[in-house]
Amino acid sequence: MPTPVVLDCDPGHDDAIAIMLAAGDPAIDLRAITTVAGNQTLDKVTLNARRVCTIAGITDVPIAAGCARPLVRPLRIADDVHGSTGLDGPSFSDPTVGLSDLHAVELMRSVMPATIVATGALTNVALFLSRYGADGIGEIVLMGGSTERGNITPAAEANIYVDPEAAEIVFSSGVPVTMCGLNVTHQALVTPDVLGRLEVLGELGRTCAELMTFFAKTYRELFGFDAPPLHDPVAVARVIDPSLVRCVDAHVAIETAGTHTRGATVVDLDGYLGLEPNAQVAVELDVPRFWDRVIAAIGNVSGIRAD
Ligand code: RIB
Ligand code: CA
């Protein structure tokens, strides 16, 4: 039976592919897409979610906008990575997919029970937990954090950095949490081979390749990567087939007070703290099988049989 999923995201180039993977893979029943400010402002990431669903022909999944700013901190966007639109690269015509009148948290509530896949700041998820508790949430699988260094400060990954207070609520909620951090998403590199497999998937595949070409440019200029890491689809892949993403149990503490370490995920892989594990932490990606699933899913939504 496919897993019911709510995808909470901030499109975002990698979020865009995560939406297509979640919609196109038969192991997932994508019940709702919700948006949260992060990569860009709420208006922009919400427009981008509608754009992605329009070009991918995803017309049966409701989209709702959520929180426009983190719980406590001012919003810090990533326009340096994703551009002024949040989805720079290709040009998009006006979306035909609409927007729900519900707040994201209410749309989440309306489709429970489900797994929440979170690929942006955790503000919406924390608000849901605060308002409704763990009611109906099977698991929270998130892209965020790192067992190693950060990507927005030396210590913090962007999704957790934007709203560390929300992350603390999520990791201390008691809901089963799986953390797919940079240490594993940096294994999901969009190499020329992957680009080539996208480009033969018709107009949608070519648009995905254009998105990745822009993403590659910013990742080369900002981080010196030869190929950009496609972070968010790794969290979706974990739900599709847990064998794609190897995890270990660990206690994860979120730094909310550190002067230099705000937003750090302190992952206690060796049990130094003597605390019970509160998360499954991703440590290894089955890269070939991961890309096979991504390409097949985009083939499914584009109506073109993948390689
Ligand atoms: O640090 C990478 C994460 O931050 C990804 O989810 C990307 O889309 C941005 O939201
Ligand atoms: Ca994201």
PDB file of C-alpha atoms and ligand atoms in Angstrom:
ATOM      1  CA  MET A   1       0.000   0.000   0.000  1.00  0.00           C
ATOM      2  CA  PRO A   2       1.390   3.482  -0.860  1.00  0.00           C
ATOM      3  CA  THR A   3       2.343   5.658   2.116  1.00  0.00           C
ATOM      4  CA  PRO A   4       0.097   8.713   2.638  1.00  0.00           C
ATOM      5  CA  VAL A   5       2.374  11.774   2.602  1.00  0.00           C
ATOM      6  CA  VAL A   6       2.127  15.509   3.219  1.00  0.00           C
ATOM      7  CA  LEU A   7       5.085  17.306   1.623  1.00  0.00           C
ATOM      8  CA  ASP A   8       5.941  20.543   3.452  1.00  0.00           C
ATOM      9  CA  CYS A   9       8.425  22.452   1.319  1.00  0.00           C
ATOM     10  CA  ASP A  10       9.994  25.751   0.205  1.00  0.00           C
ATOM     11  CA  PRO A  11      10.527  25.417  -3.574  1.00  0.00           C
ATOM     12  CA  GLY A  12      13.467  25.765  -4.192  1.00  0.00           C
ATOM     13  CA  HIS A  13      15.163  23.794  -6.958  1.00  0.00           C
ATOM     14  CA  ASP A  14      15.591  20.602  -4.989  1.00  0.00           C
ATOM     15  CA  ASP A  15      12.106  20.886  -3.486  1.00  0.00           C
ATOM     16  CA  ALA A  16      10.761  21.004  -7.048  1.00  0.00           C
ATOM     17  CA  ILE A  17      12.260  17.606  -7.822  1.00  0.00           C
ATOM     18  CA  ALA A  18      11.055  16.308  -4.455  1.00  0.00           C
ATOM     19  CA  ILE A  19       7.491  17.249  -5.435  1.00  0.00           C
ATOM     20  CA  MET A  20       7.803  15.328  -8.709  1.00  0.00           C
ATOM     21  CA  LEU A  21       9.359  12.319  -6.965  1.00  0.00           C
ATOM     22  CA  ALA A  22       6.593  12.227  -4.358  1.00  0.00           C
ATOM     23  CA  ALA A  23       3.887  12.597  -7.008  1.00  0.00           C
ATOM     24  CA  GLY A  24       5.442  10.192  -9.504  1.00  0.00           C
ATOM     25  CA  ASP A  25       6.540   7.241  -7.391  1.00  0.00           C
ATOM     26  CA  PRO A  26       3.870   4.574  -6.786  1.00  0.00           C
ATOM     27  CA  ALA A  27       5.094   3.972  -3.224  1.00  0.00           C
ATOM     28  CA  ILE A  28       3.707   7.354  -2.163  1.00  0.00           C
ATOM     29  CA  ASP A  29       0.148   8.654  -1.977  1.00  0.00           C
ATOM     30  CA  LEU A  30       0.799  12.417  -2.072  1.00  0.00           C
ATOM     31  CA  ARG A  31      -2.156  13.812  -0.126  1.00  0.00           C
ATOM     32  CA  ALA A  32      -1.104  17.504   0.133  1.00  0.00           C
ATOM     33  CA  ILE A  33       1.658  19.988  -0.557  1.00  0.00           C
ATOM     34  CA  THR A  34       2.206  22.768   1.977  1.00  0.00           C
ATOM     35  CA  THR A  35       4.618  25.671   1.740  1.00  0.00           C
ATOM     36  CA  VAL A  36       6.762  27.488   4.273  1.00  0.00           C
ATOM     37  CA  ALA A  37       9.043  30.526   3.960  1.00  0.00           C
ATOM     38  CA  GLY A  38      12.708  29.611   3.693  1.00  0.00           C
ATOM     39  CA  ASN A  39      14.456  29.502   0.350  1.00  0.00           C
ATOM     40  CA  GLN A  40      12.358  32.516  -0.580  1.00  0.00           C
ATOM     41  CA  THR A  41       9.405  34.437   0.864  1.00  0.00           C
ATOM     42  CA  LEU A  42       6.165  32.545   1.391  1.00  0.00           C
ATOM     43  CA  ASP A  43       4.479  34.147  -1.618  1.00  0.00           C
ATOM     44  CA  LYS A  44       7.339  33.118  -3.906  1.00  0.00           C
ATOM     45  CA  VAL A  45       7.745  29.538  -2.687  1.00  0.00           C
ATOM     46  CA  THR A  46       3.968  29.076  -2.872  1.00  0.00           C
ATOM     47  CA  LEU A  47       3.843  30.396  -6.445  1.00  0.00           C
ATOM     48  CA  ASN A  48       6.714  28.027  -7.226  1.00  0.00           C
ATOM     49  CA  ALA A  49       4.872  25.025  -5.816  1.00  0.00           C
ATOM     50  CA  ARG A  50       1.929  25.887  -8.086  1.00  0.00           C
ATOM     51  CA  ARG A  51       4.297  26.351 -11.040  1.00  0.00           C
ATOM     52  CA  VAL A  52       5.929  22.942 -10.483  1.00  0.00           C
ATOM     53  CA  CYS A  53       2.569  21.192 -10.185  1.00  0.00           C
ATOM     54  CA  THR A  54       1.350  22.967 -13.323  1.00  0.00           C
ATOM     55  CA  ILE A  55       4.286  21.932 -15.520  1.00  0.00           C
ATOM     56  CA  ALA A  56       4.281  18.397 -14.092  1.00  0.00           C
ATOM     57  CA  GLY A  57       0.551  17.959 -14.544  1.00  0.00           C
ATOM     58  CA  ILE A  58       0.063  17.345 -10.831  1.00  0.00           C
ATOM     59  CA  THR A  59      -3.497  18.629 -10.644  1.00  0.00           C
ATOM     60  CA  ASP A  60      -5.051  16.425  -7.958  1.00  0.00           C
ATOM     61  CA  VAL A  61      -2.927  17.408  -4.956  1.00  0.00           C
ATOM     62  CA  PRO A  62      -4.118  20.398  -2.868  1.00  0.00           C
ATOM     63  CA  ILE A  63      -1.558  23.118  -2.126  1.00  0.00           C
ATOM     64  CA  ALA A  64      -1.782  25.392   0.930  1.00  0.00           C
ATOM     65  CA  ALA A  65       0.476  28.184   2.138  1.00  0.00           C
ATOM     66  CA  GLY A  66       1.747  28.167   5.708  1.00  0.00           C
ATOM     67  CA  CYS A  67       3.968  30.347   7.842  1.00  0.00           C
ATOM     68  CA  ALA A  68       5.541  33.469   6.347  1.00  0.00           C
ATOM     69  CA  ARG A  69       8.242  33.692   9.018  1.00  0.00           C
ATOM     70  CA  PRO A  70       9.943  31.496  11.622  1.00  0.00           C
ATOM     71  CA  LEU A  71       8.475  31.103  15.125  1.00  0.00           C
ATOM     72  CA  VAL A  72      10.888  33.520  16.759  1.00  0.00           C
ATOM     73  CA  ARG A  73      13.645  34.684  14.399  1.00  0.00           C
ATOM     74  CA  PRO A  74      13.439  36.997  11.413  1.00  0.00           C
ATOM     75  CA  LEU A  75      13.270  35.184   8.069  1.00  0.00           C
ATOM     76  CA  ARG A  76      16.581  34.515   6.311  1.00  0.00           C
ATOM     77  CA  ILE A  77      16.056  33.567   2.644  1.00  0.00           C
ATOM     78  CA  ALA A  78      18.497  31.789   0.304  1.00  0.00           C
ATOM     79  CA  ASP A  79      18.178  33.941  -2.799  1.00  0.00           C
ATOM     80  CA  ASP A  80      21.919  33.518  -3.321  1.00  0.00           C
ATOM     81  CA  VAL A  81      21.297  29.825  -3.988  1.00  0.00           C
ATOM     82  CA  HIS A  82      17.821  29.743  -5.569  1.00  0.00           C
ATOM     83  CA  GLY A  83      17.628  33.204  -7.159  1.00  0.00           C
ATOM     84  CA  SER A  84      15.208  36.108  -6.856  1.00  0.00           C
ATOM     85  CA  THR A  85      12.197  33.947  -7.768  1.00  0.00           C
ATOM     86  CA  GLY A  86      13.306  30.991  -5.674  1.00  0.00           C
ATOM     87  CA  LEU A  87      13.182  28.876  -8.832  1.00  0.00           C
ATOM     88  CA  ASP A  88      15.483  30.745 -11.229  1.00  0.00           C
ATOM     89  CA  GLY A  89      16.541  29.175 -14.520  1.00  0.00           C
ATOM     90  CA  PRO A  90      13.587  28.300 -16.735  1.00  0.00           C
ATOM     91  CA  SER A  91      10.770  30.744 -17.475  1.00  0.00           C
ATOM     92  CA  PHE A  92       7.312  29.707 -16.306  1.00  0.00           C
ATOM     93  CA  SER A  93       3.900  30.713 -17.631  1.00  0.00           C
ATOM     94  CA  ASP A  94       1.181  31.556 -15.107  1.00  0.00           C
ATOM     95  CA  PRO A  95       0.264  28.472 -13.043  1.00  0.00           C
ATOM     96  CA  THR A  96      -3.105  26.842 -13.645  1.00  0.00           C
ATOM     97  CA  VAL A  97      -2.972  24.830 -10.407  1.00  0.00           C
ATOM     98  CA  GLY A  98      -4.764  26.780  -7.691  1.00  0.00           C
ATOM     99  CA  LEU A  99      -4.197  27.396  -4.002  1.00  0.00           C
ATOM    100  CA  SER A 100      -6.315  26.130  -1.103  1.00  0.00           C
ATOM    101  CA  ASP A 101      -7.971  28.698   1.142  1.00  0.00           C
ATOM    102  CA  LEU A 102      -6.834  26.682   4.151  1.00  0.00           C
ATOM    103  CA  HIS A 103      -3.690  27.443   6.137  1.00  0.00           C
ATOM    104  CA  ALA A 104      -1.068  24.753   5.637  1.00  0.00           C
ATOM    105  CA  VAL A 105      -1.590  23.416   9.156  1.00  0.00           C
ATOM    106  CA  GLU A 106      -5.318  22.978   8.547  1.00  0.00           C
ATOM    107  CA  LEU A 107      -4.731  21.246   5.220  1.00  0.00           C
ATOM    108  CA  MET A 108      -2.269  18.919   6.973  1.00  0.00           C
ATOM    109  CA  ARG A 109      -4.905  18.185   9.581  1.00  0.00           C
ATOM    110  CA  SER A 110      -7.521  17.452   6.930  1.00  0.00           C
ATOM    111  CA  VAL A 111      -5.460  14.698   5.283  1.00  0.00           C
ATOM    112  CA  MET A 112      -4.177  12.923   8.379  1.00  0.00           C
ATOM    113  CA  PRO A 113      -3.174  10.196   9.158  1.00  0.00           C
ATOM    114  CA  ALA A 114      -0.043  10.635   7.079  1.00  0.00           C
ATOM    115  CA  THR A 115       3.729  10.860   7.081  1.00  0.00           C
ATOM    116  CA  ILE A 116       5.047  14.424   6.972  1.00  0.00           C
ATOM    117  CA  VAL A 117       8.025  14.913   4.684  1.00  0.00           C
ATOM    118  CA  ALA A 118       9.550  18.301   5.494  1.00  0.00           C
ATOM    119  CA  THR A 119      12.060  19.847   3.106  1.00  0.00           C
ATOM    120  CA  GLY A 120      12.073  23.425   4.378  1.00  0.00           C
ATOM    121  CA  ALA A 121      12.197  25.146   7.745  1.00  0.00           C
ATOM    122  CA  LEU A 122      10.097  23.233  10.298  1.00  0.00           C
ATOM    123  CA  THR A 123       7.827  26.153  11.201  1.00  0.00           C
ATOM    124  CA  ASN A 124       4.588  24.643   9.819  1.00  0.00           C
ATOM    125  CA  VAL A 125       5.324  21.246  11.347  1.00  0.00           C
ATOM    126  CA  ALA A 126       6.041  22.765  14.751  1.00  0.00           C
ATOM    127  CA  LEU A 127       2.838  24.805  14.543  1.00  0.00           C
ATOM    128  CA  PHE A 128       0.865  21.650  13.714  1.00  0.00           C
ATOM    129  CA  LEU A 129       2.399  19.844  16.696  1.00  0.00           C
ATOM    130  CA  SER A 130       1.650  22.797  18.985  1.00  0.00           C
ATOM    131  CA  ARG A 131      -1.964  23.000  17.812  1.00  0.00           C
ATOM    132  CA  TYR A 132      -2.874  19.329  17.347  1.00  0.00           C
ATOM    133  CA  GLY A 133      -0.111  17.286  18.973  1.00  0.00           C
ATOM    134  CA  ALA A 134       1.187  14.171  17.270  1.00  0.00           C
ATOM    135  CA  ASP A 135      -2.360  13.206  16.304  1.00  0.00           C
ATOM    136  CA  GLY A 136      -2.260  11.387  12.996  1.00  0.00           C
ATOM    137  CA  ILE A 137       1.429  11.876  12.200  1.00  0.00           C
ATOM    138  CA  GLY A 138       2.946   8.480  11.457  1.00  0.00           C
ATOM    139  CA  GLU A 139       6.469   9.835  11.076  1.00  0.00           C
ATOM    140  CA  ILE A 140       8.315  13.045  10.253  1.00  0.00           C
ATOM    141  CA  VAL A 141      11.023  12.538   7.628  1.00  0.00           C
ATOM    142  CA  LEU A 142      12.958  15.743   7.134  1.00  0.00           C
ATOM    143  CA  MET A 143      15.767  17.116   5.073  1.00  0.00           C
ATOM    144  CA  GLY A 144      17.799  19.167   7.477  1.00  0.00           C
ATOM    145  CA  GLY A 145      20.778  19.304   9.768  1.00  0.00           C
ATOM    146  CA  SER A 146      24.052  17.476   9.400  1.00  0.00           C
ATOM    147  CA  THR A 147      26.264  15.079  11.329  1.00  0.00           C
ATOM    148  CA  GLU A 148      29.155  17.219  10.149  1.00  0.00           C
ATOM    149  CA  ARG A 149      29.480  20.860   9.028  1.00  0.00           C
ATOM    150  CA  GLY A 150      26.722  23.273   8.042  1.00  0.00           C
ATOM    151  CA  ASN A 151      26.026  25.135   4.793  1.00  0.00           C
ATOM    152  CA  ILE A 152      24.741  28.483   6.036  1.00  0.00           C
ATOM    153  CA  THR A 153      27.165  28.813   8.946  1.00  0.00           C
ATOM    154  CA  PRO A 154      30.062  26.519   9.788  1.00  0.00           C
ATOM    155  CA  ALA A 155      27.777  24.778  12.311  1.00  0.00           C
ATOM    156  CA  ALA A 156      24.266  24.911  10.863  1.00  0.00           C
ATOM    157  CA  GLU A 157      22.352  23.626   7.845  1.00  0.00           C
ATOM    158  CA  ALA A 158      19.866  26.105   6.318  1.00  0.00           C
ATOM    159  CA  ASN A 159      16.508  24.456   7.138  1.00  0.00           C
ATOM    160  CA  ILE A 160      17.373  24.117  10.802  1.00  0.00           C
ATOM    161  CA  TYR A 161      19.156  27.491  10.964  1.00  0.00           C
ATOM    162  CA  VAL A 162      16.107  29.370   9.652  1.00  0.00           C
ATOM    163  CA  ASP A 163      13.917  28.113  12.491  1.00  0.00           C
ATOM    164  CA  PRO A 164      15.861  26.314  15.239  1.00  0.00           C
ATOM    165  CA  GLU A 165      13.040  26.735  17.767  1.00  0.00           C
ATOM    166  CA  ALA A 166      10.693  24.885  15.416  1.00  0.00           C
ATOM    167  CA  ALA A 167      13.283  22.150  14.964  1.00  0.00           C
ATOM    168  CA  GLU A 168      13.600  21.775  18.733  1.00  0.00           C
ATOM    169  CA  ILE A 169       9.825  21.282  18.975  1.00  0.00           C
ATOM    170  CA  VAL A 170       9.933  18.615  16.268  1.00  0.00           C
ATOM    171  CA  PHE A 171      12.901  16.661  17.663  1.00  0.00           C
ATOM    172  CA  SER A 172      11.453  16.713  21.203  1.00  0.00           C
ATOM    173  CA  SER A 173       7.887  15.868  20.128  1.00  0.00           C
ATOM    174  CA  GLY A 174       8.123  12.120  20.584  1.00  0.00           C
ATOM    175  CA  VAL A 175       6.946  11.614  16.991  1.00  0.00           C
ATOM    176  CA  PRO A 176       9.285   9.235  15.088  1.00  0.00           C
ATOM    177  CA  VAL A 177      11.739  11.537  13.299  1.00  0.00           C
ATOM    178  CA  THR A 178      14.146  10.676  10.505  1.00  0.00           C
ATOM    179  CA  MET A 179      16.797  13.282   9.741  1.00  0.00           C
ATOM    180  CA  CYS A 180      18.348  13.377   6.260  1.00  0.00           C
ATOM    181  CA  GLY A 181      21.220  15.806   6.702  1.00  0.00           C
ATOM    182  CA  LEU A 182      23.897  17.278   4.481  1.00  0.00           C
ATOM    183  CA  ASN A 183      26.255  14.406   5.316  1.00  0.00           C
ATOM    184  CA  VAL A 184      24.018  12.158   3.212  1.00  0.00           C
ATOM    185  CA  THR A 185      22.379  14.598   0.771  1.00  0.00           C
ATOM    186  CA  HIS A 186      25.822  15.626  -0.475  1.00  0.00           C
ATOM    187  CA  GLN A 187      25.988  12.091  -1.917  1.00  0.00           C
ATOM    188  CA  ALA A 188      23.037  12.927  -4.253  1.00  0.00           C
ATOM    189  CA  LEU A 189      25.034  14.869  -6.855  1.00  0.00           C
ATOM    190  CA  VAL A 190      23.405  15.895 -10.139  1.00  0.00           C
ATOM    191  CA  THR A 191      26.228  14.735 -12.399  1.00  0.00           C
ATOM    192  CA  PRO A 192      26.288  15.156 -16.193  1.00  0.00           C
ATOM    193  CA  ASP A 193      25.008  11.557 -16.418  1.00  0.00           C
ATOM    194  CA  VAL A 194      21.951  12.461 -14.332  1.00  0.00           C
ATOM    195  CA  LEU A 195      21.389  15.608 -16.406  1.00  0.00           C
ATOM    196  CA  GLY A 196      21.506  13.513 -19.562  1.00  0.00           C
ATOM    197  CA  ARG A 197      18.905  11.093 -18.171  1.00  0.00           C
ATOM    198  CA  LEU A 198      16.631  14.068 -17.378  1.00  0.00           C
ATOM    199  CA  GLU A 199      16.986  15.753 -20.764  1.00  0.00           C
ATOM    200  CA  VAL A 200      15.437  12.828 -22.661  1.00  0.00           C
ATOM    201  CA  LEU A 201      12.248  12.986 -20.577  1.00  0.00           C
ATOM    202  CA  GLY A 202      10.435  15.412 -22.853  1.00  0.00           C
ATOM    203  CA  GLU A 203       9.609  19.023 -22.008  1.00  0.00           C
ATOM    204  CA  LEU A 204       9.347  18.347 -18.270  1.00  0.00           C
ATOM    205  CA  GLY A 205      12.706  16.622 -18.248  1.00  0.00           C
ATOM    206  CA  ARG A 206      14.272  19.512 -20.108  1.00  0.00           C
ATOM    207  CA  THR A 207      12.793  21.987 -17.624  1.00  0.00           C
ATOM    208  CA  CYS A 208      14.212  19.916 -14.753  1.00  0.00           C
ATOM    209  CA  ALA A 209      17.588  19.987 -16.488  1.00  0.00           C
ATOM    210  CA  GLU A 210      17.349  23.786 -16.808  1.00  0.00           C
ATOM    211  CA  LEU A 211      16.569  24.033 -13.101  1.00  0.00           C
ATOM    212  CA  MET A 212      19.572  21.850 -12.308  1.00  0.00           C
ATOM    213  CA  THR A 213      21.824  23.876 -14.587  1.00  0.00           C
ATOM    214  CA  PHE A 214      20.993  27.039 -12.626  1.00  0.00           C
ATOM    215  CA  PHE A 215      21.399  25.147  -9.339  1.00  0.00           C
ATOM    216  CA  ALA A 216      24.786  23.831 -10.519  1.00  0.00           C
ATOM    217  CA  LYS A 217      25.965  27.370 -11.296  1.00  0.00           C
ATOM    218  CA  THR A 218      25.175  28.711  -7.839  1.00  0.00           C
ATOM    219  CA  TYR A 219      26.598  25.632  -6.109  1.00  0.00           C
ATOM    220  CA  ARG A 220      29.803  25.949  -8.120  1.00  0.00           C
ATOM    221  CA  GLU A 221      30.158  29.672  -7.392  1.00  0.00           C
ATOM    222  CA  LEU A 222      29.165  29.567  -3.730  1.00  0.00           C
ATOM    223  CA  PHE A 223      30.425  26.194  -2.544  1.00  0.00           C
ATOM    224  CA  GLY A 224      32.882  24.998  -5.187  1.00  0.00           C
ATOM    225  CA  PHE A 225      30.848  21.897  -6.022  1.00  0.00           C
ATOM    226  CA  ASP A 226      31.445  20.273  -9.419  1.00  0.00           C
ATOM    227  CA  ALA A 227      27.829  19.034  -9.315  1.00  0.00           C
ATOM    228  CA  PRO A 228      24.956  20.270  -7.116  1.00  0.00           C
ATOM    229  CA  PRO A 229      23.575  18.076  -4.307  1.00  0.00           C
ATOM    230  CA  LEU A 230      19.881  17.371  -4.642  1.00  0.00           C
ATOM    231  CA  HIS A 231      19.026  17.500  -0.949  1.00  0.00           C
ATOM    232  CA  ASP A 232      15.237  17.246  -0.639  1.00  0.00           C
ATOM    233  CA  PRO A 233      14.458  14.168  -2.766  1.00  0.00           C
ATOM    234  CA  VAL A 234      16.607  12.118  -0.355  1.00  0.00           C
ATOM    235  CA  ALA A 235      13.965  12.575   2.354  1.00  0.00           C
ATOM    236  CA  VAL A 236      11.251  11.479  -0.071  1.00  0.00           C
ATOM    237  CA  ALA A 237      13.363   8.495  -1.126  1.00  0.00           C
ATOM    238  CA  ARG A 238      13.585   7.362   2.497  1.00  0.00           C
ATOM    239  CA  VAL A 239       9.794   7.085   2.595  1.00  0.00           C
ATOM    240  CA  ILE A 240       9.629   5.382  -0.820  1.00  0.00           C
ATOM    241  CA  ASP A 241      12.076   2.634   0.133  1.00  0.00           C
ATOM    242  CA  PRO A 242      13.936   2.820   3.444  1.00  0.00           C
ATOM    243  CA  SER A 243      16.685   0.602   1.989  1.00  0.00           C
ATOM    244  CA  LEU A 244      17.698   3.532  -0.232  1.00  0.00           C
ATOM    245  CA  VAL A 245      18.830   5.553   2.799  1.00  0.00           C
ATOM    246  CA  ARG A 246      20.687   3.778   5.604  1.00  0.00           C
ATOM    247  CA  CYS A 247      20.015   5.298   9.035  1.00  0.00           C
ATOM    248  CA  VAL A 248      21.312   4.879  12.574  1.00  0.00           C
ATOM    249  CA  ASP A 249      19.541   5.722  15.837  1.00  0.00           C
ATOM    250  CA  ALA A 250      20.974   8.719  17.661  1.00  0.00           C
ATOM    251  CA  HIS A 251      20.067  11.547  19.981  1.00  0.00           C
ATOM    252  CA  VAL A 252      19.905  14.852  18.129  1.00  0.00           C
ATOM    253  CA  ALA A 253      20.025  18.087  20.107  1.00  0.00           C
ATOM    254  CA  ILE A 254      19.200  21.408  18.421  1.00  0.00           C
ATOM    255  CA  GLU A 255      21.324  24.396  19.371  1.00  0.00           C
ATOM    256  CA  THR A 256      19.048  27.414  19.873  1.00  0.00           C
ATOM    257  CA  ALA A 257      21.247  29.563  22.126  1.00  0.00           C
ATOM    258  CA  GLY A 258      24.759  29.305  20.713  1.00  0.00           C
ATOM    259  CA  THR A 259      26.502  32.505  19.655  1.00  0.00           C
ATOM    260  CA  HIS A 260      28.331  30.790  16.816  1.00  0.00           C
ATOM    261  CA  THR A 261      26.329  27.576  16.668  1.00  0.00           C
ATOM    262  CA  ARG A 262      22.667  28.598  16.363  1.00  0.00           C
ATOM    263  CA  GLY A 263      20.780  25.939  14.387  1.00  0.00           C
ATOM    264  CA  ALA A 264      23.417  23.236  14.745  1.00  0.00           C
ATOM    265  CA  THR A 265      22.173  19.638  14.957  1.00  0.00           C
ATOM    266  CA  VAL A 266      24.320  18.041  17.641  1.00  0.00           C
ATOM    267  CA  VAL A 267      24.127  14.385  16.553  1.00  0.00           C
ATOM    268  CA  ASP A 268      25.335  12.085  19.330  1.00  0.00           C
ATOM    269  CA  LEU A 269      26.416   9.135  17.181  1.00  0.00           C
ATOM    270  CA  ASP A 270      28.628   7.739  19.964  1.00  0.00           C
ATOM    271  CA  GLY A 271      26.237   8.124  22.911  1.00  0.00           C
ATOM    272  CA  TYR A 272      28.418  10.629  24.789  1.00  0.00           C
ATOM    273  CA  LEU A 273      25.347  12.380  26.255  1.00  0.00           C
ATOM    274  CA  GLY A 274      23.784   9.193  27.598  1.00  0.00           C
ATOM    275  CA  LEU A 275      20.413  10.292  26.210  1.00  0.00           C
ATOM    276  CA  GLU A 276      17.849   8.081  24.500  1.00  0.00           C
ATOM    277  CA  PRO A 277      17.895   8.345  20.705  1.00  0.00           C
ATOM    278  CA  ASN A 278      15.151  10.682  19.405  1.00  0.00           C
ATOM    279  CA  ALA A 279      15.778  10.243  15.702  1.00  0.00           C
ATOM    280  CA  GLN A 280      16.923   7.962  12.936  1.00  0.00           C
ATOM    281  CA  VAL A 281      19.835   9.751  11.290  1.00  0.00           C
ATOM    282  CA  ALA A 282      20.663   9.084   7.639  1.00  0.00           C
ATOM    283  CA  VAL A 283      24.279   8.146   7.021  1.00  0.00           C
ATOM    284  CA  GLU A 284      24.417   6.528   3.574  1.00  0.00           C
ATOM    285  CA  LEU A 285      22.545   6.786   0.251  1.00  0.00           C
ATOM    286  CA  ASP A 286      22.278   4.017  -2.321  1.00  0.00           C
ATOM    287  CA  VAL A 287      23.132   6.498  -5.072  1.00  0.00           C
ATOM    288  CA  PRO A 288      22.476   4.414  -8.228  1.00  0.00           C
ATOM    289  CA  ARG A 289      19.100   3.161  -7.000  1.00  0.00           C
ATOM    290  CA  PHE A 290      18.204   6.649  -5.743  1.00  0.00           C
ATOM    291  CA  TRP A 291      18.673   8.166  -9.198  1.00  0.00           C
ATOM    292  CA  ASP A 292      16.804   5.286 -10.820  1.00  0.00           C
ATOM    293  CA  ARG A 293      13.781   6.116  -8.636  1.00  0.00           C
ATOM    294  CA  VAL A 294      14.025   9.860  -9.283  1.00  0.00           C
ATOM    295  CA  ILE A 295      14.306   9.439 -13.044  1.00  0.00           C
ATOM    296  CA  ALA A 296      11.490   6.871 -13.137  1.00  0.00           C
ATOM    297  CA  ALA A 297       9.194   9.154 -11.133  1.00  0.00           C
ATOM    298  CA  ILE A 298       9.815  12.140 -13.391  1.00  0.00           C
ATOM    299  CA  GLY A 299       9.218   9.837 -16.328  1.00  0.00           C
ATOM    300  CA  ASN A 300       5.910   8.849 -14.771  1.00  0.00           C
ATOM    301  CA  VAL A 301       4.687  12.419 -14.252  1.00  0.00           C
ATOM    302  CA  SER A 302       5.921  13.465 -17.712  1.00  0.00           C
ATOM    303  CA  GLY A 303       4.243  10.468 -19.327  1.00  0.00           C
ATOM    304  CA  ILE A 304       7.501   9.385 -20.910  1.00  0.00           C
ATOM    305  CA  ARG A 305       8.986   6.027 -19.984  1.00  0.00           C
ATOM    306  CA  ALA A 306      12.368   6.600 -18.356  1.00  0.00           C
ATOM    307  CA  ASP A 307      15.524   4.707 -19.337  1.00  0.00           C
TER     308      ASP A 307
HETATM  309  O1  RIB B   1      20.293  23.062   3.218  1.00  0.00           O
HETATM  310  C1  RIB B   1      19.552  22.575   2.129  1.00  0.00           C
HETATM  311  C2  RIB B   1      18.089  22.776   2.341  1.00  0.00           C
HETATM  312  O2  RIB B   1      17.791  24.169   2.442  1.00  0.00           O
HETATM  313  C3  RIB B   1      17.234  22.272   1.161  1.00  0.00           C
HETATM  314  O3  RIB B   1      15.982  21.870   1.628  1.00  0.00           O
HETATM  315  C4  RIB B   1      17.092  23.494   0.298  1.00  0.00           C
HETATM  316  O4  RIB B   1      15.929  23.443  -0.532  1.00  0.00           O
HETATM  317  C5  RIB B   1      16.943  24.560   1.343  1.00  0.00           C
HETATM  318  O5  RIB B   1      15.572  24.562   1.760  1.00  0.00           O
HETATM  319 CA    CA B   2      13.971  22.869   0.639  1.00  0.00          CA
END
